Short mmCIF file of C-alpha atoms in Angstrom, two decimals:
data_model
loop_
_atom_site.label_atom_id
_atom_site.label_comp_id
_atom_site.label_asym_id
_atom_site.label_seq_id
_atom_site.Cartn_x
_atom_site.Cartn_y
_atom_site.Cartn_z
CA MET A 1 -6.61 -4.03 -71.12
CA LEU A 2 -10.02 -4.16 -72.92
CA SER A 3 -11.61 -7.58 -72.72
CA ASP A 4 -14.01 -9.05 -75.42
CA ASP A 5 -17.15 -7.94 -73.59
CA GLN A 6 -16.00 -4.33 -73.11
CA ASN A 7 -16.23 -1.51 -75.75
CA SER A 8 -14.17 1.74 -75.94
CA THR A 9 -15.76 5.06 -74.99
CA SER A 10 -15.43 8.77 -75.59
CA LEU A 11 -15.80 11.73 -73.14
CA VAL A 12 -15.07 15.45 -72.77
CA SER A 13 -13.47 16.58 -69.49
CA GLN A 14 -13.19 20.37 -68.65
CA ARG A 15 -11.25 22.24 -66.03
CA SER A 16 -12.09 25.87 -65.33
CA ARG A 17 -9.53 27.50 -63.18
CA ILE A 18 -9.06 31.11 -62.08
CA ASN A 19 -6.00 32.50 -60.31
CA PHE A 20 -5.82 35.58 -58.06
CA GLY A 21 -2.38 36.93 -57.15
CA PHE A 22 -1.16 39.89 -55.05
CA LYS A 23 2.25 41.22 -54.31
CA GLN A 24 3.29 44.11 -52.11
CA GLU A 25 6.82 44.66 -50.73
CA GLN A 26 7.73 41.44 -48.84
CA ILE A 27 4.29 39.77 -49.10
CA GLU A 28 2.88 37.53 -51.77
CA LEU A 29 -0.64 35.97 -51.81
CA LYS A 30 -2.34 33.53 -54.16
CA LEU A 31 -5.85 32.04 -54.46
CA SER A 32 -6.63 29.48 -57.08
CA LEU A 33 -10.15 28.14 -57.58
CA GLN A 34 -11.25 25.37 -60.14
CA ASN A 35 -14.15 23.40 -61.15
CA ILE A 36 -13.71 19.91 -62.68
CA ARG A 37 -16.43 18.20 -64.66
CA VAL A 38 -17.27 15.95 -67.48
CA TRP A 39 -19.59 17.23 -70.18
CA GLY A 40 -23.09 15.94 -69.46
CA ASP A 41 -22.47 15.57 -65.66
CA VAL A 42 -25.42 17.87 -64.76
CA PRO A 43 -26.59 17.95 -61.09
CA THR A 44 -30.27 17.36 -60.42
CA LEU A 45 -32.60 18.21 -57.69
CA THR A 46 -32.15 14.63 -56.19
CA SER A 47 -28.34 14.32 -56.52
CA THR A 48 -25.37 16.21 -55.37
CA ASP A 49 -22.67 17.36 -57.93
CA GLN A 50 -19.41 16.11 -56.54
CA ASN A 51 -17.39 18.21 -59.03
CA ASN A 52 -18.09 21.64 -57.49
CA VAL A 53 -15.76 24.59 -57.11
CA MET A 54 -12.78 23.69 -54.92
CA VAL A 55 -9.61 25.47 -53.62
CA TYR A 56 -6.51 24.42 -55.55
CA GLU A 57 -4.10 26.74 -54.06
CA ALA A 58 -4.39 29.31 -51.20
CA TYR A 59 -1.26 30.55 -49.62
CA GLY A 60 0.73 33.47 -48.37
CA ILE A 61 4.46 34.18 -48.60
CA TYR A 62 6.49 36.47 -46.39
CA ARG A 63 10.04 37.21 -47.79
CA MET A 64 11.99 38.25 -44.67
CA ASN A 65 15.12 39.13 -46.71
CA ASP A 66 16.98 38.01 -49.85
CA LYS A 67 17.86 34.67 -48.10
CA TRP A 68 14.80 33.66 -46.00
CA SER A 69 11.14 33.21 -47.08
CA PHE A 70 8.16 31.43 -45.47
CA LYS A 71 5.17 30.07 -47.27
CA LEU A 72 2.03 28.81 -45.58
CA GLY A 73 -1.21 27.26 -47.03
CA ARG A 74 -2.31 24.97 -49.80
CA GLN A 75 0.48 24.95 -52.39
CA ARG A 76 2.17 22.94 -55.09
CA LEU A 77 5.19 20.91 -54.02
CA SER A 78 6.96 20.32 -57.30
CA TYR A 79 10.73 19.42 -57.42
CA ASP A 80 13.20 18.31 -60.18
CA ASN A 81 11.65 16.03 -62.78
CA GLN A 82 8.51 15.60 -60.58
CA ARG A 83 9.10 11.87 -60.10
CA ILE A 84 8.58 11.91 -56.32
CA LEU A 85 6.80 15.31 -55.84
CA GLY A 86 4.98 17.01 -58.72
CA ALA A 87 2.04 19.19 -59.74
CA VAL A 88 0.30 16.38 -61.61
CA ASP A 89 -1.27 18.95 -63.90
CA TRP A 90 -2.10 16.44 -66.59
CA ALA A 91 -4.87 15.27 -64.25
CA GLN A 92 -7.58 17.87 -64.35
CA GLN A 93 -7.65 18.34 -60.54
CA GLY A 94 -3.83 18.68 -60.26
CA ARG A 95 -2.20 18.08 -56.91
CA SER A 96 -1.52 20.51 -54.03
CA HIS A 97 -0.59 20.05 -50.34
CA ASP A 98 -1.53 21.82 -47.19
CA ALA A 99 1.98 22.66 -45.82
CA PHE A 100 4.37 25.12 -44.15
CA LEU A 101 7.40 25.74 -46.38
CA THR A 102 10.63 27.54 -45.39
CA THR A 103 13.16 28.44 -48.12
CA PHE A 104 16.77 29.41 -47.60
CA LYS A 105 18.86 30.79 -50.45
CA PRO A 106 22.53 31.34 -49.20
CA ASN A 107 23.63 32.44 -52.70
CA GLU A 108 22.35 32.70 -56.24
CA LYS A 109 23.25 29.09 -57.04
CA SER A 110 21.96 27.23 -54.03
CA ARG A 111 18.56 26.71 -52.27
CA LEU A 112 17.35 24.71 -49.27
CA ASP A 113 13.64 23.98 -48.68
CA PHE A 114 12.14 22.53 -45.56
CA ALA A 115 8.36 21.69 -45.46
CA LEU A 116 6.11 20.06 -42.94
CA SER A 117 2.46 19.13 -42.84
CA VAL A 118 -0.21 17.38 -40.59
CA SER A 119 -3.52 16.17 -41.78
CA SER A 120 -6.91 15.78 -40.06
CA GLU A 121 -10.39 15.20 -41.33
CA ALA A 122 -12.10 17.80 -39.29
CA GLU A 123 -11.77 20.13 -36.23
CA VAL A 124 -12.08 17.96 -33.25
CA VAL A 125 -10.83 18.07 -29.65
CA VAL A 126 -10.09 14.39 -29.20
CA GLU A 127 -7.98 12.00 -31.36
CA THR A 128 -9.89 10.46 -34.17
CA PRO A 129 -8.81 8.20 -37.04
CA TYR A 130 -7.51 9.74 -40.26
CA THR A 131 -9.00 7.46 -42.97
CA LEU A 132 -8.32 9.44 -46.18
CA ASN A 133 -5.74 8.20 -48.65
CA ASN A 134 -3.11 10.76 -47.76
CA PHE A 135 -0.23 11.17 -45.37
CA LYS A 136 -1.09 11.88 -41.67
CA ASN A 137 2.06 14.01 -41.41
CA MET A 138 5.06 14.84 -43.62
CA GLN A 139 8.46 16.38 -43.44
CA LEU A 140 10.57 17.31 -46.41
CA LEU A 141 14.16 18.49 -46.92
CA TRP A 142 15.36 19.45 -50.44
CA TYR A 143 18.76 20.97 -51.40
CA HIS A 144 19.56 22.23 -54.84
CA THR A 145 22.75 23.76 -56.28
CA ASP A 146 23.83 24.83 -59.73
CA PHE A 147 27.26 24.17 -61.28
CA THR A 148 28.71 25.49 -64.51
CA SER A 149 26.87 23.15 -66.79
CA SER A 150 24.93 20.82 -64.43
CA GLN A 151 22.57 20.85 -61.50
CA LEU A 152 22.28 18.57 -58.43
CA SER A 153 19.33 18.13 -55.98
CA LEU A 154 19.15 15.97 -52.92
CA LEU A 155 15.84 14.97 -51.31
CA ALA A 156 14.79 13.53 -47.92
CA LEU A 157 11.15 12.86 -47.41
CA ASN A 158 9.47 11.34 -44.32
CA THR A 159 5.90 10.39 -44.63
CA GLY A 160 3.64 9.09 -41.89
CA PHE A 161 0.53 7.04 -42.85
CA GLU A 162 -2.09 5.76 -40.48
CA PHE A 163 -2.55 1.89 -40.34
CA GLU A 164 -5.39 0.01 -38.66
CA GLU A 165 -4.12 -3.08 -36.86
CA ASN A 166 -6.32 -6.16 -37.64
CA THR A 167 -6.17 -7.64 -34.12
CA SER A 168 -7.17 -4.58 -32.08
CA GLY A 169 -8.69 -2.16 -34.58
CA ASP A 170 -6.30 0.47 -33.16
CA ARG A 171 -4.73 2.93 -35.65
CA THR A 172 -1.03 3.62 -35.54
CA THR A 173 1.20 5.96 -37.73
CA GLN A 174 3.92 4.20 -39.61
CA TYR A 175 6.77 6.09 -41.14
CA MET A 176 8.43 5.63 -44.53
CA GLN A 177 11.49 7.48 -45.64
CA THR A 178 12.35 8.41 -49.35
CA VAL A 179 15.83 9.65 -49.93
CA GLY A 180 17.88 10.22 -53.09
CA GLY A 181 19.14 12.65 -55.63
CA PHE A 182 18.68 14.02 -59.13
CA TYR A 183 21.47 15.25 -61.49
CA LYS A 184 21.00 17.18 -64.73
CA PHE A 185 23.75 18.06 -67.13
CA LYS A 186 24.30 19.71 -70.50
CA TYR A 187 27.47 19.45 -72.55
CA ASP A 188 27.63 20.92 -76.05
CA LEU A 189 24.93 19.20 -78.06
CA TRP A 190 24.27 16.65 -75.37
CA TYR A 191 22.06 16.78 -72.28
CA GLY A 192 20.43 14.40 -69.85
CA ASP A 193 19.67 13.47 -66.31
CA LEU A 194 20.16 10.83 -63.59
CA GLY A 195 18.10 9.92 -60.66
CA ALA A 196 18.39 7.53 -57.74
CA TYR A 197 16.06 7.03 -54.78
CA GLY A 198 15.56 4.49 -51.95
CA GLN A 199 12.64 3.89 -49.69
CA PHE A 200 12.81 2.47 -46.11
CA GLY A 201 10.72 2.18 -43.08
CA GLU A 202 7.22 0.86 -42.67
CA ARG A 203 3.90 1.09 -44.46
CA ASN A 204 0.76 -1.02 -44.08
CA ASP A 205 2.43 -3.14 -41.41
CA ALA A 206 5.26 -4.12 -43.66
CA ASP A 207 8.90 -3.41 -43.67
CA VAL A 208 9.80 -1.28 -46.77
CA SER A 209 13.05 -1.68 -48.79
CA ALA A 210 12.62 -0.38 -52.41
CA PHE A 211 14.70 1.36 -55.09
CA ASN A 212 14.28 3.59 -58.12
CA PHE A 213 16.85 4.45 -60.82
CA CYS A 214 16.49 6.44 -63.97
CA ALA A 215 18.82 7.73 -66.77
CA ASN A 216 18.21 9.79 -69.86
CA ILE A 217 20.47 11.10 -72.59
CA TYR A 218 19.45 13.50 -75.48
CA TRP A 219 21.23 14.69 -78.57
CA ASN A 220 20.45 17.95 -80.38
CA ILE A 221 20.92 16.62 -83.89
CA THR A 222 19.96 19.94 -85.52
CA ASN A 223 18.11 22.99 -84.40
CA THR A 224 14.82 21.20 -85.07
CA TRP A 225 15.59 17.51 -84.35
CA ILE A 226 16.34 15.86 -80.96
CA ALA A 227 16.90 12.19 -80.28
CA GLY A 228 17.05 10.38 -76.96
CA LEU A 229 17.39 7.19 -75.01
CA GLY A 230 16.41 6.39 -71.57
CA GLY A 231 15.43 3.81 -68.98
CA GLU A 232 13.93 3.49 -65.47
CA TYR A 233 13.85 0.75 -62.91
CA LEU A 234 11.28 0.65 -60.05
CA SER A 235 11.76 -2.39 -57.73
CA GLY A 236 8.79 -4.65 -57.15
CA ASN A 237 7.55 -7.67 -55.13
CA ASP A 238 7.87 -11.21 -56.45
CA MET A 239 4.49 -13.01 -56.63
CA ASP A 240 5.97 -16.08 -54.89
CA ASP A 241 7.51 -13.97 -52.04
CA THR A 242 6.08 -14.92 -48.61
CA SER A 243 8.26 -12.85 -46.38
CA GLY A 244 5.77 -10.11 -45.89
CA ASP A 245 8.23 -7.34 -46.66
CA ASN A 246 7.39 -4.66 -49.28
CA ASN A 247 10.12 -4.24 -51.98
CA ALA A 248 7.84 -2.26 -54.37
CA PHE A 249 8.95 1.36 -54.91
CA ASN A 250 6.17 3.85 -54.61
CA PRO A 251 6.55 7.18 -56.51
CA LEU A 252 4.25 8.79 -53.96
CA PHE A 253 3.20 12.29 -55.10
CA GLY A 254 4.88 12.40 -58.46
CA THR A 255 3.52 13.37 -61.83
CA ASN A 256 3.37 9.77 -62.84
CA HIS A 257 1.59 10.26 -66.19
CA ALA A 258 4.81 11.84 -67.49
CA PHE A 259 6.60 8.44 -67.07
CA ASN A 260 6.14 4.85 -68.26
CA GLY A 261 3.86 5.65 -71.15
CA PHE A 262 0.93 7.90 -71.70
CA MET A 263 -1.71 5.08 -71.53
CA ASP A 264 -1.17 5.06 -67.74
CA TYR A 265 -0.85 1.27 -67.14
CA PHE A 266 1.71 1.95 -64.48
CA TYR A 267 1.63 4.01 -61.25
CA VAL A 268 -1.29 6.32 -62.24
CA GLY A 269 -3.76 5.25 -59.59
CA ASN A 270 -2.55 1.71 -60.03
CA HIS A 271 0.40 -0.75 -59.85
CA ILE A 272 1.30 0.20 -56.27
CA ASN A 273 2.80 -2.60 -54.18
CA SER A 274 2.94 -4.73 -57.37
CA VAL A 275 5.81 -6.38 -59.36
CA GLY A 276 7.60 -3.13 -60.18
CA LEU A 277 8.80 -2.12 -63.58
CA THR A 278 11.67 -1.88 -65.97
CA ASP A 279 11.00 0.70 -68.72
CA VAL A 280 13.39 1.19 -71.64
CA TYR A 281 12.41 3.83 -74.25
CA ALA A 282 13.64 6.05 -77.02
CA LYS A 283 12.24 9.45 -78.15
CA ILE A 284 12.42 11.46 -81.49
CA PHE A 285 11.45 15.04 -81.16
CA TYR A 286 10.91 17.72 -83.90
CA LYS A 287 10.26 21.35 -83.13
CA ARG A 288 9.85 24.35 -85.43
CA ASP A 289 8.23 27.74 -84.61
CA ARG A 290 4.93 27.18 -82.91
CA PHE A 291 4.71 23.33 -83.69
CA ASP A 292 6.36 20.30 -82.24
CA ILE A 293 5.82 16.53 -82.49
CA SER A 294 7.39 13.49 -80.73
CA VAL A 295 7.45 9.73 -81.08
CA GLN A 296 8.25 7.57 -77.99
CA PRO A 297 8.26 3.85 -77.91
CA HIS A 298 8.50 1.99 -74.46
CA LEU A 299 9.43 -1.58 -73.85
CA PHE A 300 8.24 -2.88 -70.44
CA TRP A 301 9.26 -5.71 -68.19
CA SER A 302 8.25 -6.51 -64.62
CA ALA A 303 10.99 -6.07 -62.04
CA GLY A 304 9.59 -8.92 -59.89
CA THR A 305 8.48 -12.40 -60.62
CA ILE A 306 5.11 -12.98 -62.25
CA LEU A 307 3.27 -16.31 -61.67
CA ASP A 308 1.00 -18.15 -64.01
CA GLY A 309 -0.61 -20.43 -61.55
CA VAL A 310 2.31 -22.05 -59.87
CA SER A 311 4.76 -21.62 -62.74
CA GLU A 312 6.83 -18.50 -63.50
CA ALA A 313 5.74 -16.41 -66.44
CA ASP A 314 7.76 -14.30 -68.77
CA ASN A 315 8.71 -10.82 -67.40
CA TYR A 316 8.12 -9.10 -70.69
CA LEU A 317 4.87 -7.03 -70.40
CA GLY A 318 4.55 -5.30 -73.76
CA THR A 319 5.46 -2.34 -75.99
CA GLU A 320 3.72 0.97 -76.09
CA VAL A 321 4.09 3.69 -78.76
CA ASP A 322 3.23 7.23 -77.89
CA LEU A 323 2.71 10.02 -80.50
CA VAL A 324 2.20 13.63 -79.25
CA ALA A 325 1.87 16.89 -81.14
CA ASN A 326 1.56 20.49 -79.92
CA TYR A 327 0.60 23.73 -81.72
CA LYS A 328 0.56 27.26 -80.36
CA VAL A 329 -2.61 28.64 -82.01
CA HIS A 330 -2.43 32.01 -80.24
CA LYS A 331 -0.21 33.44 -77.50
CA ASN A 332 -3.00 32.42 -75.02
CA ILE A 333 -4.30 29.29 -76.79
CA GLY A 334 -2.53 25.91 -77.06
CA LEU A 335 -3.64 22.84 -78.96
CA ALA A 336 -2.29 19.34 -78.20
CA LEU A 337 -3.15 15.91 -79.53
CA GLY A 338 -1.86 12.43 -79.00
CA TYR A 339 -2.28 8.77 -79.97
CA SER A 340 -0.89 5.75 -78.07
CA GLN A 341 -1.04 2.00 -78.73
CA MET A 342 -0.19 -0.90 -76.39
CA PHE A 343 1.01 -4.13 -77.72
CA GLY A 344 0.54 -6.23 -74.56
CA SER A 345 1.83 -9.72 -73.78
CA ASP A 346 0.36 -12.69 -72.13
CA SER A 347 2.10 -11.62 -68.83
CA MET A 348 0.34 -8.23 -69.08
CA GLU A 349 -2.92 -10.13 -69.17
CA LEU A 350 -1.94 -12.00 -65.96
CA LEU A 351 -1.08 -8.72 -64.31
CA LYS A 352 -3.71 -6.32 -65.60
CA GLY A 353 -6.57 -8.46 -66.97
CA GLY A 354 -8.28 -8.07 -70.32
CA ASP A 355 -7.36 -9.53 -73.59
CA SER A 356 -4.03 -8.54 -75.19
CA GLY A 357 -5.32 -9.77 -78.62
CA ASN A 358 -7.80 -6.89 -78.73
CA THR A 359 -6.73 -3.47 -80.00
CA GLN A 360 -5.46 -1.36 -77.01
CA ASN A 361 -5.28 2.26 -77.80
CA TRP A 362 -6.44 5.78 -77.04
CA ALA A 363 -6.47 9.20 -78.69
CA TRP A 364 -6.89 12.59 -77.12
CA ILE A 365 -7.16 16.24 -77.95
CA SER A 366 -6.53 19.06 -75.42
CA VAL A 367 -7.32 22.75 -75.88
CA ASN A 368 -5.91 25.17 -73.32
CA PHE A 369 -7.06 28.83 -72.97
CA ASN A 370 -4.79 30.66 -70.56
CA PRO A 371 -5.14 34.42 -70.83
CA THR A 372 -4.23 37.06 -68.21
CA ILE A 373 -7.47 38.84 -67.62
CA PHE A 374 -6.29 41.72 -65.46
CA ASN A 375 -2.83 42.85 -64.29
CA THR A 376 -1.93 46.03 -62.56
CA ALA A 377 1.27 47.34 -60.84
CA LYS A 378 1.82 50.33 -58.65
CA ASN A 379 5.28 51.89 -58.74
#
């Protein structure tokens, strides 16, 4: 949170992305290039612009038949509600993975994905450390099936991260497993979802045992009004725990901005291996024609013990209120704006720093131009 000697700021961030796609018989190709920059970030003769053009996606797909397909290259891995694996498209750079993906569709209602990946920093002929903040290797298995009025997905994810041992300086790959399921349902005017995941294995030379549970229920009050309630629990570490084990759940590669409040106090580049979180929230949603608006309050508690010196502090962290509105200006132009305010507690100060007595808020406006420039098809 902002402290007394800090002032709020303003900035404009821009993403320029161009997508090239090609389909012919059983082959599909895609190349996506993007440039991310903040207005005023101009390279000079004595500096290097770090936000240059980069490859966001570059892959090829071979559809062997109606059941089997193979996808190779840089691609999005986005599944279910994007809690564990997501596109992270709110962040201007998004997220993509270099991977090989096999998809098997035994029928119209079921699908099985298997993906694997291995990471290196450069083309070398001898083993070298992998120091980037990413997995050294990864294997993924995802199964999805549709029922009459519901859907079920099962996920098994094995991630290997390199760890440097303090005693010898040698690097070893430690493996952590994330397994669980996600269930969506719709019944008359009601719909919702349930999710549960567990994490086991090793990470950063610590034994991992962590859990995540979420549940949401929504009611279509009318054609324009929707109301909902939900909650999420992510296990955490107690500050007075000296066991050396890690009980803090890590959402890994999820679109974390979509969860736990839009001010990103939790799990957006932060709060990993911390005290976890309990998030209880409600949502009121209005939609009509090209306009929609929503209000969503969150109540936050830590899942683990917080210490104030040697004494235990209150687990209540604060309340955040998010307001978001969207308007379709044109078929290719979208306008969105939002306002959020955090009412932090003394325990939030202990955890995040700053001064909860100061006004903690942010406002944003987003304009999206997304036209199809050229499209041709040959019969």
